[in-house]
Short mmCIF file of C-alpha atoms and ligand atoms in Angstrom, two decimals:
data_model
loop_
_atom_site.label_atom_id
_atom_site.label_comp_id
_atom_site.label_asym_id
_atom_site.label_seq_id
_atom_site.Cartn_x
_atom_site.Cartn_y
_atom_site.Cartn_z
CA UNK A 424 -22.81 -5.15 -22.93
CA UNK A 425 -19.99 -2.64 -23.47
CA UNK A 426 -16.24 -3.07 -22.05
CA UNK A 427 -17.32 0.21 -20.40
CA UNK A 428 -20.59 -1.12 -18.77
CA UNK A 429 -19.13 -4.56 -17.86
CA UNK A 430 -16.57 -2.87 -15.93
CA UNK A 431 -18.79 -0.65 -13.54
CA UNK A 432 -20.88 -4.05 -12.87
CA UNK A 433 -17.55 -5.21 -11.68
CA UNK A 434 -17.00 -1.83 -9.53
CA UNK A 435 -20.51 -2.05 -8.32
CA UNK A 436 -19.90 -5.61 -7.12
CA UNK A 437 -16.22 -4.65 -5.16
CA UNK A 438 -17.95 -1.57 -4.04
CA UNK A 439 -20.72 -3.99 -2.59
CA UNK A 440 -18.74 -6.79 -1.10
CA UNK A 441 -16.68 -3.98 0.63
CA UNK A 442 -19.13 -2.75 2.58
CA UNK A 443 -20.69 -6.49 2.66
CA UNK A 444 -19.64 -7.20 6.86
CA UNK A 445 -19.96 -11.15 5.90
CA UNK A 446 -17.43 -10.73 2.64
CA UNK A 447 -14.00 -12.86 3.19
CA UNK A 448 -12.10 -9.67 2.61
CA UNK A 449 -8.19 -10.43 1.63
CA UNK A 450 -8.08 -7.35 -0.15
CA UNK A 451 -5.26 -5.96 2.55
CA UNK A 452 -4.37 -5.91 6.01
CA UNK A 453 -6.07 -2.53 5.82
CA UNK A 454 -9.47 -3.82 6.05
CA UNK A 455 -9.31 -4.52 9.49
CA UNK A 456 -11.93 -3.36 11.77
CA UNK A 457 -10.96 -2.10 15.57
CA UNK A 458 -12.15 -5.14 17.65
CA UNK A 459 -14.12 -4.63 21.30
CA UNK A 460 -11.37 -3.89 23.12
CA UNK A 461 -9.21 -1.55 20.94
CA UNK A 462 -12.74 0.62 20.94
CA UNK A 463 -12.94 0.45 24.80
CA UNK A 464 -9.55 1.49 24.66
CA UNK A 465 -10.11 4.35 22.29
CA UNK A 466 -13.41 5.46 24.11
CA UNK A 467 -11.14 5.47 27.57
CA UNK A 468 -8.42 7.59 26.27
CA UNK A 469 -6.92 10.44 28.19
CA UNK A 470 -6.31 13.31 25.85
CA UNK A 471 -4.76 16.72 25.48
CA UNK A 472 -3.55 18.90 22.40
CA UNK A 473 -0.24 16.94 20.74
CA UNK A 474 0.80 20.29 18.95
CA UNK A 475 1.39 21.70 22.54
CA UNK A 476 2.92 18.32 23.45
CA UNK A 477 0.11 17.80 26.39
CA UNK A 478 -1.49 14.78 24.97
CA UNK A 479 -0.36 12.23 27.58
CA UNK A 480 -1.65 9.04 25.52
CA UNK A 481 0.34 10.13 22.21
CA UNK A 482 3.65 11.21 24.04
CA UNK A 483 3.22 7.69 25.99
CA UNK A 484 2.85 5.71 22.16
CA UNK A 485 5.84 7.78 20.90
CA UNK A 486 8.26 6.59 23.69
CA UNK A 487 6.89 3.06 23.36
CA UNK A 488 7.81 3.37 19.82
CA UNK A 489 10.92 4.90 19.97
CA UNK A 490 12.06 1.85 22.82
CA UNK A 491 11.25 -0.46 20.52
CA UNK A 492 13.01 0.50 17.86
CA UNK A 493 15.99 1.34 19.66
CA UNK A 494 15.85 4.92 18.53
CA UNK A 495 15.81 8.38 20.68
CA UNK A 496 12.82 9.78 19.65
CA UNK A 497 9.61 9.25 17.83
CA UNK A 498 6.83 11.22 16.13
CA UNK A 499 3.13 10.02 15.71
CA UNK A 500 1.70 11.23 12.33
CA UNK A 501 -1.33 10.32 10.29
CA UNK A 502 0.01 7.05 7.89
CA UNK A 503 2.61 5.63 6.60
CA UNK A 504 3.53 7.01 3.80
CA UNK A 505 3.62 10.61 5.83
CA UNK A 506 6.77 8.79 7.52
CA UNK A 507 8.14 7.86 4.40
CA UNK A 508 7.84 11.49 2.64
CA UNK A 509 9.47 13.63 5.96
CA UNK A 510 11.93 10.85 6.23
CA UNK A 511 12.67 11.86 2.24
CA UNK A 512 12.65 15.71 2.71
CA UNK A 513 15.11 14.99 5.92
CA UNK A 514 17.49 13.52 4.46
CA UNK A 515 17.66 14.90 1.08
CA UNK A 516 19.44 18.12 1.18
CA UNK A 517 18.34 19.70 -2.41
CA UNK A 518 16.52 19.23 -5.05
CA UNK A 519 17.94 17.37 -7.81
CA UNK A 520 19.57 14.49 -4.95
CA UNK A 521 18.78 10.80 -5.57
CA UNK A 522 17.01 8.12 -3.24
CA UNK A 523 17.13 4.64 -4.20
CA UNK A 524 14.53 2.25 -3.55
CA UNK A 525 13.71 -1.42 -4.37
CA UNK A 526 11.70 -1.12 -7.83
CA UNK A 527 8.57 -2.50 -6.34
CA UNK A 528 8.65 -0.30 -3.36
CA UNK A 529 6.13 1.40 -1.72
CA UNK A 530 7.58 4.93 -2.22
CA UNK A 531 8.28 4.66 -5.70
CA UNK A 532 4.62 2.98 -6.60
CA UNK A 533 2.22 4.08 -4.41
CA UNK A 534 3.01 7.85 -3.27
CA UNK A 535 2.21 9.49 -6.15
CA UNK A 536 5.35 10.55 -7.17
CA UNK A 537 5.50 12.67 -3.21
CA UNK A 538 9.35 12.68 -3.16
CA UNK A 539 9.44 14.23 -6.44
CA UNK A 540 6.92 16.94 -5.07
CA UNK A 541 7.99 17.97 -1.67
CA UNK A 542 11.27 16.88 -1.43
CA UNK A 543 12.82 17.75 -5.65
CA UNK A 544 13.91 13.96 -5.00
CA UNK A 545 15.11 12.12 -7.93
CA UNK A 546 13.99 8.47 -7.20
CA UNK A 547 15.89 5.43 -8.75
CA UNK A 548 14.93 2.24 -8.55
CA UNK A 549 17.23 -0.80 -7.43
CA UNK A 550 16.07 -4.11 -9.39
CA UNK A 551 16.02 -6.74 -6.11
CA UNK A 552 14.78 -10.07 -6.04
CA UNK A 553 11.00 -10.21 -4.73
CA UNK A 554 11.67 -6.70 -3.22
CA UNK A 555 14.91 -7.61 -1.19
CA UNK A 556 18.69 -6.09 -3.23
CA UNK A 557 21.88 -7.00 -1.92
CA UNK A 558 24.64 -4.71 -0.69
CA UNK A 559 26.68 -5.43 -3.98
CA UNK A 560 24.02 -4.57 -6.25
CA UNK A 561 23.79 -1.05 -3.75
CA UNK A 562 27.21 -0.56 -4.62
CA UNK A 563 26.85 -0.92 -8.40
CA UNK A 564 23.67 1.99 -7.77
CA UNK A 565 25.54 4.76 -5.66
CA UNK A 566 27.44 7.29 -8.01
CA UNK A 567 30.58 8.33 -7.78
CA UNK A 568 31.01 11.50 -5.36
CA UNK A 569 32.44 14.40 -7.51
CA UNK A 570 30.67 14.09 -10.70
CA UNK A 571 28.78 17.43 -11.23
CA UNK A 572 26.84 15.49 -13.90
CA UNK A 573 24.86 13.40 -12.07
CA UNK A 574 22.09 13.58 -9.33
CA UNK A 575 23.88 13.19 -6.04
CA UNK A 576 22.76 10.16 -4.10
CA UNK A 577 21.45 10.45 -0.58
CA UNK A 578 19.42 8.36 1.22
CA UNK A 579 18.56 4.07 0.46
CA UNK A 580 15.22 3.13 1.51
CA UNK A 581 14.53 -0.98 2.55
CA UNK A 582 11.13 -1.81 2.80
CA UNK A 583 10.61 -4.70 5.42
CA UNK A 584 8.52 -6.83 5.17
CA UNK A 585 8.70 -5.88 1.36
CA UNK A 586 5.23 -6.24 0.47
CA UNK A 587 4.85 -6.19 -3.47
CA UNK A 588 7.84 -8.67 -2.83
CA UNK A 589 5.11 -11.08 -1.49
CA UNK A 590 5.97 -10.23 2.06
CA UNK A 591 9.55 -11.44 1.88
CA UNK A 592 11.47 -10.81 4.87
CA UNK A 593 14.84 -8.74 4.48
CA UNK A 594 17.16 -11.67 5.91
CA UNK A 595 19.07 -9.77 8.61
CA UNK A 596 22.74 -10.17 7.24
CA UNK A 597 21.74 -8.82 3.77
CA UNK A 598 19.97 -6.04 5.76
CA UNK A 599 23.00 -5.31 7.51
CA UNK A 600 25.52 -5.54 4.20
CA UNK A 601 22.89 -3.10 2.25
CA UNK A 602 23.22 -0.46 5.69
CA UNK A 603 26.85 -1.16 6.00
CA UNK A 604 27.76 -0.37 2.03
CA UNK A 605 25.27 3.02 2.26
CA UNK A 606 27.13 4.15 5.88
CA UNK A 607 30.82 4.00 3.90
CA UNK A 608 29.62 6.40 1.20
CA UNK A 609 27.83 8.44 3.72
CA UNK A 610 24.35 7.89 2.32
CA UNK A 611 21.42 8.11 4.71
CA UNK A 612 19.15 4.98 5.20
CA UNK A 613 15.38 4.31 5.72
CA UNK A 614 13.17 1.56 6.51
CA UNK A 615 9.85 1.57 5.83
CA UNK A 616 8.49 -0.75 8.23
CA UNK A 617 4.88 -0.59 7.42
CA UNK A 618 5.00 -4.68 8.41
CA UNK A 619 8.47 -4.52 10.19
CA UNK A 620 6.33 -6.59 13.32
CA UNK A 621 5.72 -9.17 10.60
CA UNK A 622 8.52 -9.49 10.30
CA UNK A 623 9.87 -9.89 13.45
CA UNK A 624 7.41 -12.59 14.22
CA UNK A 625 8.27 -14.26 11.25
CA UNK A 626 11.75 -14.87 12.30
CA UNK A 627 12.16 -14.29 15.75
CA UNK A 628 14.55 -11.01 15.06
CA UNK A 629 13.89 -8.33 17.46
CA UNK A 630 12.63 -5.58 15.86
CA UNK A 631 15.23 -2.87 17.31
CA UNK A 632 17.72 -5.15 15.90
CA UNK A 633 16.73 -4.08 12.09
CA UNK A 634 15.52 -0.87 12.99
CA UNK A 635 18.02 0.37 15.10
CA UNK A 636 20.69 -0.09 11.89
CA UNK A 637 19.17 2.71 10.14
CA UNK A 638 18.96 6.50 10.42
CA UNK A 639 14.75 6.59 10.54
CA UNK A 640 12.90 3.59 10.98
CA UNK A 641 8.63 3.89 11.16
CA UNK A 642 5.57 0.93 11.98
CA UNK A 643 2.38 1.20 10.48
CA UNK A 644 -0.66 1.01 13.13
CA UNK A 645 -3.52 0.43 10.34
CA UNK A 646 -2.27 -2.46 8.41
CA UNK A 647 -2.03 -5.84 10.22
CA UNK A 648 -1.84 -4.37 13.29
CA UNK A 649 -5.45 -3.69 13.01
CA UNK A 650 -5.56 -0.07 14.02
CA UNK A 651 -7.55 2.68 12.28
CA UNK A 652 -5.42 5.14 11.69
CA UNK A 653 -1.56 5.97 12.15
CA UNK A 654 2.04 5.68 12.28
CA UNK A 655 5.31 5.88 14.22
CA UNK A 656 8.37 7.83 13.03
CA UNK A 657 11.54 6.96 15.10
CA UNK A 658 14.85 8.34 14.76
CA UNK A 659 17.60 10.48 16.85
CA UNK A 660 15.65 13.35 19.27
CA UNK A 661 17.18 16.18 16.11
CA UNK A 662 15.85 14.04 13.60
CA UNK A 663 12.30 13.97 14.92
CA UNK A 664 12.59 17.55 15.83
CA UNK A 665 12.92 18.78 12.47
CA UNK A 666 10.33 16.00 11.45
CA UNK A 667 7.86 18.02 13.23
CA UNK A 668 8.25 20.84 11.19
CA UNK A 669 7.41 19.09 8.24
CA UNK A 670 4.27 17.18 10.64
CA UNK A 671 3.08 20.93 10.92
CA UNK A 672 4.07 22.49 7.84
CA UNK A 673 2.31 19.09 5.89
CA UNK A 674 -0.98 19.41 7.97
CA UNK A 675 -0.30 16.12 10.17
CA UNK A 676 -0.28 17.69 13.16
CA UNK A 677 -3.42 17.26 15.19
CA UNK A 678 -4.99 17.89 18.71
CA UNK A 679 -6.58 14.95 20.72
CA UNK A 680 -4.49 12.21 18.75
CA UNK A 681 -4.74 10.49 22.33
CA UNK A 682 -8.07 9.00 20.56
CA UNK A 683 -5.62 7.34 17.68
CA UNK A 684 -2.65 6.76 19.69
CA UNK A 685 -4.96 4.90 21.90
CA UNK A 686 -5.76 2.18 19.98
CA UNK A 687 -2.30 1.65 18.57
CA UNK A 688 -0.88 0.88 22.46
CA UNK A 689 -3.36 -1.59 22.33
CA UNK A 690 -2.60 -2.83 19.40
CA UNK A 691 1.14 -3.13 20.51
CA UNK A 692 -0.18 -5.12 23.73
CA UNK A 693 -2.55 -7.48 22.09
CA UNK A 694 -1.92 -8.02 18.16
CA UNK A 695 1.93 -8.43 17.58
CA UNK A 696 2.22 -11.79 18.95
CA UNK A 697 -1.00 -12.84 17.09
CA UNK A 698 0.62 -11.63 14.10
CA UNK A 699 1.72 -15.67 13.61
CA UNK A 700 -1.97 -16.79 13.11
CA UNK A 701 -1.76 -14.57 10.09
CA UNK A 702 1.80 -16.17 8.75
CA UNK A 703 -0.20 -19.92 9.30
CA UNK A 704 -3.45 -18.52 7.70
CA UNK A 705 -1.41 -17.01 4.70
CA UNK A 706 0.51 -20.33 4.30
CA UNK A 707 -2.06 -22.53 4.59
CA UNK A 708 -4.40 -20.15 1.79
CA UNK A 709 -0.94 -20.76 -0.13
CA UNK A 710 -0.98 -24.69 -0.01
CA UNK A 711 -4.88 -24.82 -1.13
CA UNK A 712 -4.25 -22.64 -3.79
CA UNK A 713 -1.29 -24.62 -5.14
CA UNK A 714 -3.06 -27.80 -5.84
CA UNK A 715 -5.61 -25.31 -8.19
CA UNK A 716 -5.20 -26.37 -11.82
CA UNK A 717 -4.27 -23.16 -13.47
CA UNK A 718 -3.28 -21.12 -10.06
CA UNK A 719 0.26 -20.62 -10.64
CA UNK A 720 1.95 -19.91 -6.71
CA UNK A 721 5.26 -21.06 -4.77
CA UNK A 722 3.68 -21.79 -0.91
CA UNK A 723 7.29 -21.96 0.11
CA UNK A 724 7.49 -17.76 -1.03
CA UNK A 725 4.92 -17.33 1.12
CA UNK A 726 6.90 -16.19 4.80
CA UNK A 727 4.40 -13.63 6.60
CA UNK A 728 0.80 -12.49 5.87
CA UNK A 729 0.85 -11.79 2.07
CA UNK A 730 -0.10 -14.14 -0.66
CA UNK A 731 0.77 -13.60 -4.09
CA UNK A 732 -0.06 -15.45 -7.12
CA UNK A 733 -0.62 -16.17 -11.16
CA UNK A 734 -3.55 -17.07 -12.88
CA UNK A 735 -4.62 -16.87 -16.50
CA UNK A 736 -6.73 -13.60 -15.86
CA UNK A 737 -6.56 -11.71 -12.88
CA UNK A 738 -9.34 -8.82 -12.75
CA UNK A 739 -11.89 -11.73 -14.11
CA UNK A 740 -11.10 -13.85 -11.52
CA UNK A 741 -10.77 -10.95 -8.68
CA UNK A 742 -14.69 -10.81 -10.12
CA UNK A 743 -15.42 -14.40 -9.67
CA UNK A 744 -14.21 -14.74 -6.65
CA UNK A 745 -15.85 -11.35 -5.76
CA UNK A 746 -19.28 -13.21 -6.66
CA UNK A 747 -19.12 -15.94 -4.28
CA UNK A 748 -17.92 -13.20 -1.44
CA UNK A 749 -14.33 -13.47 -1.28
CA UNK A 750 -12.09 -10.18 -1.75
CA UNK A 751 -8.71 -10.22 -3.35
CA UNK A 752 -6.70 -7.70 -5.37
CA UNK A 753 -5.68 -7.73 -8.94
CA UNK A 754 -2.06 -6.89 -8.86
CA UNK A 755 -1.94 -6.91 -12.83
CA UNK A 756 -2.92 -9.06 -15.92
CA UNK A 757 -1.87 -12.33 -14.21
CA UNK A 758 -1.00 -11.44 -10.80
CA UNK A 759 -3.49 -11.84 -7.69
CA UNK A 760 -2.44 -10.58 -4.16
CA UNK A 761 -4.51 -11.99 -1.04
CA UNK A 762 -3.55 -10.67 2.92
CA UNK A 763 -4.46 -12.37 5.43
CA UNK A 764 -5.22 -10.32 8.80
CA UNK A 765 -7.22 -9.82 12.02
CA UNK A 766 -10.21 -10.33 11.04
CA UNK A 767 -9.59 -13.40 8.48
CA UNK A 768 -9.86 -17.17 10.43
CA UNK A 769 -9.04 -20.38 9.16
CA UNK A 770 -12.36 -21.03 8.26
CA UNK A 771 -12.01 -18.21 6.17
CA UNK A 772 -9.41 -19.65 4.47
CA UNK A 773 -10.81 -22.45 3.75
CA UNK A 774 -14.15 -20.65 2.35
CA UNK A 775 -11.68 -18.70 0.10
CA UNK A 776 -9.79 -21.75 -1.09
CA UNK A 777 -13.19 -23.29 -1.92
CA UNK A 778 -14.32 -20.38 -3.86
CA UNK A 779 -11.10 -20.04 -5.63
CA UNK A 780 -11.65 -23.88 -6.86
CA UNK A 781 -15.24 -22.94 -7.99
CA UNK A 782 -14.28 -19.93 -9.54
CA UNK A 783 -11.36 -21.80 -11.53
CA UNK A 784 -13.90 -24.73 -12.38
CA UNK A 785 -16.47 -22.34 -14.14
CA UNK A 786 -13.34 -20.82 -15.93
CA UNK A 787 -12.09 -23.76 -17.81
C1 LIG B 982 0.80 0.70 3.40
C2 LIG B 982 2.24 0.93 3.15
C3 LIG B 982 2.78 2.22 3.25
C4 LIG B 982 1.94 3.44 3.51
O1 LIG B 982 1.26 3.40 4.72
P1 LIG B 982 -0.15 4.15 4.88
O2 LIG B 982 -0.37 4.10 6.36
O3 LIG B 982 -1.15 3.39 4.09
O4 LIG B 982 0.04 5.54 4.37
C5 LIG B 982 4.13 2.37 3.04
N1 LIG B 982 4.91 1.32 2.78
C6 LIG B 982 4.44 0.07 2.70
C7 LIG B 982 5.37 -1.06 2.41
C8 LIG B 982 3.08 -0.16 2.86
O5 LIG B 982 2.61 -1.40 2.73
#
């Protein structure tokens, strides 16, 4: 067998065990499926046309959001990373200005290079410590103002929970330092709160208290909150108002979003609390798979719903472990990420921790 050939057995199988309904699948909080009640929720929606501002459901989900975050105003668009690239093109006045970002973040991996594209952003990363940088360290990254060499620096983006940091929660005081050092230069700041409710139920922090520190602050609906679609943009009522142009101007404006928006007010009633079954699923996956000869992982890293860890070879054992009908990701050579969500249970875990000892067995 070729390289070539061995690898699209390998895609066959993922493409297989994705669709497989009885595959452990801690591949990402994505994978979730909308449970009975989010669907009776969706199916019962009362609708209207959101461009016109007439659909009652969406315009209820925005003000929910906006309250909890302790902002004016909010905006419902399609994902997550649609609130992350407005956010960029608000607060970056030209092309040519600088946003800095955690070097594992989100917006400078996995948005295919979108500030760079519709906002002329120059994007710098800030080397932080499984995905969380101090205030110092911001302070050693902002230029000097007055310096027609370089890129002028405008906005700092925090990613909480930061997820290719493992899911390490932004302690609150560092938040604060980080927000506080960006304010005194007059630099805009971001969070991308894609698992912000993670971590909020992680450590008991309310989440307007770390959201309402920055300038725009968004939650993701279709990760662990187990929606299938969306995302809340908060910020001050101009903010948002010029965010809509962008909504429009990007295509993310839609009509009966009531549909969407639906199922993320019931995924604010029901799944945020629940969140914590997630955190004790994700630790106890990290405790089996420390006492695996030749899985390399710290449990005590492990703080809300994502699991990362080392082994010798990570897409061959993303395909063992594929075989016996558990999903994880292969983050790189070594590293392995597994998420734990909605529709994951203990006994899950324990099936994966089993397979994960097989698959390690037949390795060595
Ligand atoms: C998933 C994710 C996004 C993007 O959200 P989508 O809804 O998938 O577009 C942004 N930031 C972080 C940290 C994420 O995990």
């Amino acid at each position: 067998m070729t390289v070539r050939s061995v690898i699209r057995v390998v895609e066959d199988l993922r493409a297989d065990r994705r669709t497989d309904p009885d595959a452990v699948n801690l591949s990402s909080d994505t994978q979730t499926r909308p449970t009975g009640g989010m669907r009776q929720a969706i199916a019962q929606a009362v609708v209207g046309d959101e461009q016109t501002r007439s659909d009652p459901t969406t315009l209820a989900l925005e003000e929910r959001v906006a309250d909890l975050l302790g902002h004016e105003a909010a905006v419902f668009l399609p994902s997550g990373t649609m609130c992350n690239e407005i956010a960029v093109r608000l607060h970056v006045g030209h092309a040519g200005d600088e946003v800095l970002a955690e070097a594992s973040s989100h917006l400078i991996n996995a948005e295919a290079g979108g500030p760079a594209v519709l906002s002329g952003a120059v994007l710098t990363p800030v080397q932080g410590e499984r995905g969380v940088f101090t205030g110092d360290r911001l302070a050693s990254m902002i230029r000097p103002p007055g310096n027609r060499y370089a890129p002028v620096t405008r906005l700092v983006c925090v990613e909480q929970t930061a997820n290719a940091g493992g899911g390490r929660v932004w302690p609150l005081d560092v938040m604060r330092q980080v927000v506080e050092v960006a304010r005194e230069r007059g630099i805009a700041t971001h969070l991308d709160g894609a698992r912000l409710l993670n971590a909020s139920v992680a450590d008991g922090v309310d989440p307007r208290t770390y959201a309402s520190l920055f300038d725009t602050a968004w939650i993701d609906f279709s990760k662990g909150l187990g929606a299938p679609v969306g995302a809340v943009l908060a910020g001050s009522a101009s903010l948002i108002e010029q965010a809509w142009r962008y909504k429009q101007m990007w295509g993310g404006a839609l009509r009966q979003s009531g549909m969407l928006a639906a199922a993320a007010l019931y995924a604010l009633d029901h799944h945020v609390e629940r969140l914590a079954v997630d955190h004790a699923n994700a630790r106890a996956l990290a405790e089996g798979l420390a006492g695996i000869d030749g899985i390399d992982i710290d449990p005590s890293h492990v703080q809300t719903n994502i699991v990362y860890f080392e082994v010798d070879d990570a897409p061959g054992f993303e395909a063992g472990l594929a075989a016996h009908g558990v999903l994880v990701g292969a983050k790189g050579p070594r590293r392995v990420r597994a998420v734990t969500h909605l529709d994951i249970t203990a006994d899950d875990i324990a099936t994966a921790i089993a397979a994960a000892e097989a698959v390690m067995g037949e390795r060595r």
